[in-house]
PDB file of N, CA and C in Angstrom:
ATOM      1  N   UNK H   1       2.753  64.157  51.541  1.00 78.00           N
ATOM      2  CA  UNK H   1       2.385  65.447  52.115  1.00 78.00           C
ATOM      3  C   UNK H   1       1.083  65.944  51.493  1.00 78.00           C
ATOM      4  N   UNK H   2       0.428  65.166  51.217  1.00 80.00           N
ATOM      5  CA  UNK H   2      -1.179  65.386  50.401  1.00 80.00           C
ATOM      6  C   UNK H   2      -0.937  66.349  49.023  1.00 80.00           C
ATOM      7  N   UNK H   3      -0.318  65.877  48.486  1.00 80.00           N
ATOM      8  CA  UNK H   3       0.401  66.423  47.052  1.00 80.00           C
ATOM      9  C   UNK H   3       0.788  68.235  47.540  1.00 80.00           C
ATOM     10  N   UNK H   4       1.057  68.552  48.555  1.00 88.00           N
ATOM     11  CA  UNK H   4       1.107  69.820  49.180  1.00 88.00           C
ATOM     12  C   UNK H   4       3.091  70.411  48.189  1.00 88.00           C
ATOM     13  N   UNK H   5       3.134  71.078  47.850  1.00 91.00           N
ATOM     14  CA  UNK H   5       4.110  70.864  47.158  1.00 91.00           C
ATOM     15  C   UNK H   5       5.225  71.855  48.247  1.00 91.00           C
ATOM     16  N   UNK H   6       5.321  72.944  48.219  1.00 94.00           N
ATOM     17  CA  UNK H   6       5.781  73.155  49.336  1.00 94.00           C
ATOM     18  C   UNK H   6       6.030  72.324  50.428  1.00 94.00           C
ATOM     19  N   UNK H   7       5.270  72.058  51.033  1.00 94.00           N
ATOM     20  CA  UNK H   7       5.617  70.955  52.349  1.00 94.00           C
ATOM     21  C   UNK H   7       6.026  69.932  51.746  1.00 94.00           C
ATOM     22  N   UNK H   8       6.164  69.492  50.669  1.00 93.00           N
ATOM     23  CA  UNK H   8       6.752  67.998  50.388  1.00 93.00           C
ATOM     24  C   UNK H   8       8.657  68.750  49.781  1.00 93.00           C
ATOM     25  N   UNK H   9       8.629  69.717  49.772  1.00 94.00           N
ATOM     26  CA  UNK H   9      10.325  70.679  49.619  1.00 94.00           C
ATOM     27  C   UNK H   9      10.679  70.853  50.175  1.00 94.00           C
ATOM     28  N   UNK H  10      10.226  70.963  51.679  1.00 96.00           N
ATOM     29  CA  UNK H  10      10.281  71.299  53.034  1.00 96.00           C
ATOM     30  C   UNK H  10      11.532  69.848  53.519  1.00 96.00           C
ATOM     31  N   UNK H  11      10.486  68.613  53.290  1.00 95.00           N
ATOM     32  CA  UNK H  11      10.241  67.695  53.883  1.00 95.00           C
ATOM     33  C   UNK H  11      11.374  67.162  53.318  1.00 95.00           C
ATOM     34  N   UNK H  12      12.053  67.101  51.899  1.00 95.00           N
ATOM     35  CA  UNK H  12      13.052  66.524  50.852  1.00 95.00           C
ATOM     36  C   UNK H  12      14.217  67.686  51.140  1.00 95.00           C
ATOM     37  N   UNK H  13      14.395  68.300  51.548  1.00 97.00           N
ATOM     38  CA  UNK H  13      15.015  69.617  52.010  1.00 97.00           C
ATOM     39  C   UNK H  13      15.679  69.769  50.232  1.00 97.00           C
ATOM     40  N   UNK H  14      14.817  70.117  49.567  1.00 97.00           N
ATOM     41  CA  UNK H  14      15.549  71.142  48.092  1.00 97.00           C
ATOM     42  C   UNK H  14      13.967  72.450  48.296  1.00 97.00           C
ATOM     43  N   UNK H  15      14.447  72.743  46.756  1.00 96.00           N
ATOM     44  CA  UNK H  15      13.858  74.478  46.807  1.00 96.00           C
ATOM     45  C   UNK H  15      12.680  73.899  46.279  1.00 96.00           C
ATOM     46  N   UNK H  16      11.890  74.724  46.408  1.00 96.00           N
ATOM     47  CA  UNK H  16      10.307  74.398  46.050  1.00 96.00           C
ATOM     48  C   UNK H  16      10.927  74.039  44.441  1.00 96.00           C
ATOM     49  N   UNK H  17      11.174  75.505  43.731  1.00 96.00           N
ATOM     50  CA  UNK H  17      11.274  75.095  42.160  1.00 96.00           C
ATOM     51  C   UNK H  17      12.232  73.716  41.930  1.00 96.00           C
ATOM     52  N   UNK H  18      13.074  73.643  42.582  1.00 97.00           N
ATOM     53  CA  UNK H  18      13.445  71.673  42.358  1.00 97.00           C
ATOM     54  C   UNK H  18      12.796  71.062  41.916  1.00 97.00           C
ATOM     55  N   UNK H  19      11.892  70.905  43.514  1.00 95.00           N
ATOM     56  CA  UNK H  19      10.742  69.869  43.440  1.00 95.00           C
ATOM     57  C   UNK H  19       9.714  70.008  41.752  1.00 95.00           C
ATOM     58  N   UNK H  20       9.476  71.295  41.766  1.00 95.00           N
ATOM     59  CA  UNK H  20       8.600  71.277  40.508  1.00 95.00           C
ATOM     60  C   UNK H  20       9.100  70.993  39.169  1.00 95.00           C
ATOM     61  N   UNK H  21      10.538  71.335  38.883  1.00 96.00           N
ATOM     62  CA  UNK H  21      11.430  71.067  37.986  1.00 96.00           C
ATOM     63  C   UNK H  21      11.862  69.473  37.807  1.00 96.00           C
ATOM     64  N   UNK H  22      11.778  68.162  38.923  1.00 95.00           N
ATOM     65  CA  UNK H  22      11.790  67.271  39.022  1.00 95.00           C
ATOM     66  C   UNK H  22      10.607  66.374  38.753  1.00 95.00           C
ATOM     67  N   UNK H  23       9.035  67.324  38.789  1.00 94.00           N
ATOM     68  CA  UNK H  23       7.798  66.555  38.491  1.00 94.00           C
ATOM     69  C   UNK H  23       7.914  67.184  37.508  1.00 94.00           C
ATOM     70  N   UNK H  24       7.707  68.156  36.532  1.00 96.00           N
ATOM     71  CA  UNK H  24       7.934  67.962  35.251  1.00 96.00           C
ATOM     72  C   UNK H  24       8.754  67.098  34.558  1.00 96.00           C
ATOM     73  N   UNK H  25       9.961  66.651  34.790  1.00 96.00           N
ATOM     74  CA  UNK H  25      10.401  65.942  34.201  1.00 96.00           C
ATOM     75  C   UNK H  25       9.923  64.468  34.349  1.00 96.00           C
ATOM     76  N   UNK H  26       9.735  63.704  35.221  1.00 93.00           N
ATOM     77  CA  UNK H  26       8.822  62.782  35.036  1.00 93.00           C
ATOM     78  C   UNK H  26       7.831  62.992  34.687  1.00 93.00           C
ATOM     79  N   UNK H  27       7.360  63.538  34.560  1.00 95.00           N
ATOM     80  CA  UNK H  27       5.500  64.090  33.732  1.00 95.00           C
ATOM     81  C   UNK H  27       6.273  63.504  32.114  1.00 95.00           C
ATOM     82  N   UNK H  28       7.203  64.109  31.702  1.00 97.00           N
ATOM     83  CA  UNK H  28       7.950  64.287  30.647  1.00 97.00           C
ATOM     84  C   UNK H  28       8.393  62.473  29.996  1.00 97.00           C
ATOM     85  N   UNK H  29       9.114  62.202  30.778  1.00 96.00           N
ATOM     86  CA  UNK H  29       9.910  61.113  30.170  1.00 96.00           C
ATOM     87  C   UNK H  29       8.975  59.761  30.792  1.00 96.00           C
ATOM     88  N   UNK H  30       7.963  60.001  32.038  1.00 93.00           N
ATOM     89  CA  UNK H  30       7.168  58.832  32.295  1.00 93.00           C
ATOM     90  C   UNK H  30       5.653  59.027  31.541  1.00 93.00           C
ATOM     91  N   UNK H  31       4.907  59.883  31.448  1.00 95.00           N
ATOM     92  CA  UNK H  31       4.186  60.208  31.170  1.00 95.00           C
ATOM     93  C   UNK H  31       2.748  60.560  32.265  1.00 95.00           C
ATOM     94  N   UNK H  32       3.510  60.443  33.539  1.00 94.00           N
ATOM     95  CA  UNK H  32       2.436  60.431  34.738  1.00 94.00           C
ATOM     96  C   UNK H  32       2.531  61.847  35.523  1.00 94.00           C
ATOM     97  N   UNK H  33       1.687  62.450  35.524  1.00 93.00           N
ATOM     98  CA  UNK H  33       1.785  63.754  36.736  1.00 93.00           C
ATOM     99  C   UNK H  33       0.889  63.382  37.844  1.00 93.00           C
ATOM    100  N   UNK H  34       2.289  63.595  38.881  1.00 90.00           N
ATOM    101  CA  UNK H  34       1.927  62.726  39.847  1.00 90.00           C
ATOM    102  C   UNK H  34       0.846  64.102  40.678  1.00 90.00           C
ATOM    103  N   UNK H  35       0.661  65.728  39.615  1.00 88.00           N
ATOM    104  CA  UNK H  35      -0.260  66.795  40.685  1.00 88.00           C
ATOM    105  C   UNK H  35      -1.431  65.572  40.450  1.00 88.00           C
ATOM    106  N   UNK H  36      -2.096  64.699  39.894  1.00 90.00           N
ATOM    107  CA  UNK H  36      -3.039  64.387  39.634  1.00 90.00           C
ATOM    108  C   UNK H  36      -3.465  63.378  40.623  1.00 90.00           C
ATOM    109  N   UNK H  37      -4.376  63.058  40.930  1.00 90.00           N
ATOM    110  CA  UNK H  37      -4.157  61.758  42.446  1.00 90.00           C
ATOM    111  C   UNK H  37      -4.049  60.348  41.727  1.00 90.00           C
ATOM    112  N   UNK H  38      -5.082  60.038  40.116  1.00 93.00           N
ATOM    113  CA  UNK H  38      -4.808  58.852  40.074  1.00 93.00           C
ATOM    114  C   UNK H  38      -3.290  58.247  39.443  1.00 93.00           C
ATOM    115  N   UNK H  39      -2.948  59.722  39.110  1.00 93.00           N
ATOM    116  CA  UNK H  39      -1.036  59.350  38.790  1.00 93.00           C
ATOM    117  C   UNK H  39      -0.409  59.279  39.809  1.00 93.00           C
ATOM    118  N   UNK H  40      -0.546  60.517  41.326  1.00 91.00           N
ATOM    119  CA  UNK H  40       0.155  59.824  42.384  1.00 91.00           C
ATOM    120  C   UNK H  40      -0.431  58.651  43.184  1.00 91.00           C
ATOM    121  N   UNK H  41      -1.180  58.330  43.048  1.00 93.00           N
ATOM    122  CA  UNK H  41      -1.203  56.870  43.226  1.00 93.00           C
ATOM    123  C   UNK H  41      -0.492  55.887  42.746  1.00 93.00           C
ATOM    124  N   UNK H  42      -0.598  55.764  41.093  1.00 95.00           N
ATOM    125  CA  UNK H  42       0.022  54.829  40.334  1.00 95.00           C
ATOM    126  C   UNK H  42       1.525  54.904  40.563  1.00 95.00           C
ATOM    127  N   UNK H  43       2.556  56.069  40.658  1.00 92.00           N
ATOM    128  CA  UNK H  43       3.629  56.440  40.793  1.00 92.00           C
ATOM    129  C   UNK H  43       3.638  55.705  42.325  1.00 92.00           C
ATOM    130  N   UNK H  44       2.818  56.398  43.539  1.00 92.00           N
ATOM    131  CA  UNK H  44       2.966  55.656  44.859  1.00 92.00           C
ATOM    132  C   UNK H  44       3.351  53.803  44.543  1.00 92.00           C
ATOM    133  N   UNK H  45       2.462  53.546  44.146  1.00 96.00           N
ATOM    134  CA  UNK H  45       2.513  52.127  43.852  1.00 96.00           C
ATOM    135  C   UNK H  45       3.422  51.427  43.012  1.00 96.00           C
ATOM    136  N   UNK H  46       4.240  51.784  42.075  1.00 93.00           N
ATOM    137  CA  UNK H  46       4.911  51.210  41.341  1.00 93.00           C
ATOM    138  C   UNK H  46       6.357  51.540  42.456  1.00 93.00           C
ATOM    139  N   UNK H  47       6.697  52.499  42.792  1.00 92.00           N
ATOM    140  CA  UNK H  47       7.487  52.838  43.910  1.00 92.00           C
ATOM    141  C   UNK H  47       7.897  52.108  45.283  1.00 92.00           C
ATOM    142  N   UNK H  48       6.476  51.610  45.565  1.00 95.00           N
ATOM    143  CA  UNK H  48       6.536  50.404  46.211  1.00 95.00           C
ATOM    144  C   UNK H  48       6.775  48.917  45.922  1.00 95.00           C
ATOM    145  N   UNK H  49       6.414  48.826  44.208  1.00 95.00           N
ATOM    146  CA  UNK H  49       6.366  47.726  44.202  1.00 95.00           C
ATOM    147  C   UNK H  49       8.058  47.542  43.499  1.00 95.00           C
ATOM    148  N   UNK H  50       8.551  48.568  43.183  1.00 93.00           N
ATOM    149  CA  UNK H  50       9.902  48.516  43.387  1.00 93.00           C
ATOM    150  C   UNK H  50      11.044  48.195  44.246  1.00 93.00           C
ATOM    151  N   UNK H  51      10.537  48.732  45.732  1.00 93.00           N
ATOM    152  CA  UNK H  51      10.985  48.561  47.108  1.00 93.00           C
ATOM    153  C   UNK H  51      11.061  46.930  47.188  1.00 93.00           C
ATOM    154  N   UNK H  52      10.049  46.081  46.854  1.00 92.00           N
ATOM    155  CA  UNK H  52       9.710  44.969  47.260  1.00 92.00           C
ATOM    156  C   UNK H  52      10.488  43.817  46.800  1.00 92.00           C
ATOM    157  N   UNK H  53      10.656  44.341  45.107  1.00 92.00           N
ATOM    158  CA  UNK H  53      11.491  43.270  44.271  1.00 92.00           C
ATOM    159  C   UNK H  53      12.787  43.755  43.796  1.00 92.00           C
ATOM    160  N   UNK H  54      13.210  44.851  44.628  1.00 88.00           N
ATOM    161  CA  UNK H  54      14.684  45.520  44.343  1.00 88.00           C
ATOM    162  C   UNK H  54      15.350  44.201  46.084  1.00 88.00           C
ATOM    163  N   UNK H  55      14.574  44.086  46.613  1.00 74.00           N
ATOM    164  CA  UNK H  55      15.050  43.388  48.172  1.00 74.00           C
ATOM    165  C   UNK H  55      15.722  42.277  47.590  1.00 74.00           C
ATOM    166  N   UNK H  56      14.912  41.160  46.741  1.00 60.00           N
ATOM    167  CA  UNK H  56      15.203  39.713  46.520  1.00 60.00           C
ATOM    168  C   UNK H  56      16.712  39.261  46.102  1.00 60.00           C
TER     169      UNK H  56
END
């Protein structure tokens, strides 16, 4: 949702503060904030590359 945070609470149907209470905590225990683009990228991508080798 172009890191739109609202519309991405919308979209996950929880409360906005969820959503923000859920990226802090990965900020926290991963060390990536995904408000940043080259962390949501990296997060995008490892996410995927999870999808790929969770299949096999």
């Amino acid at each position: 949702m172009d890191c739109n945070v609202s519309e991405t609470a919308k979209r996950l149907f929880i409360h906005r503060n969820t959503l923000l209470y859920r990226l802090d905590k990965l900020k926290q225990e991963a060390g990536l904030d995904v408000r940043s683009f080259n962390d949501a990228i990296l997060v995008r991508l490892l996410m995927l590359l999870y999808k790929v080798t969770k299949r096999k």
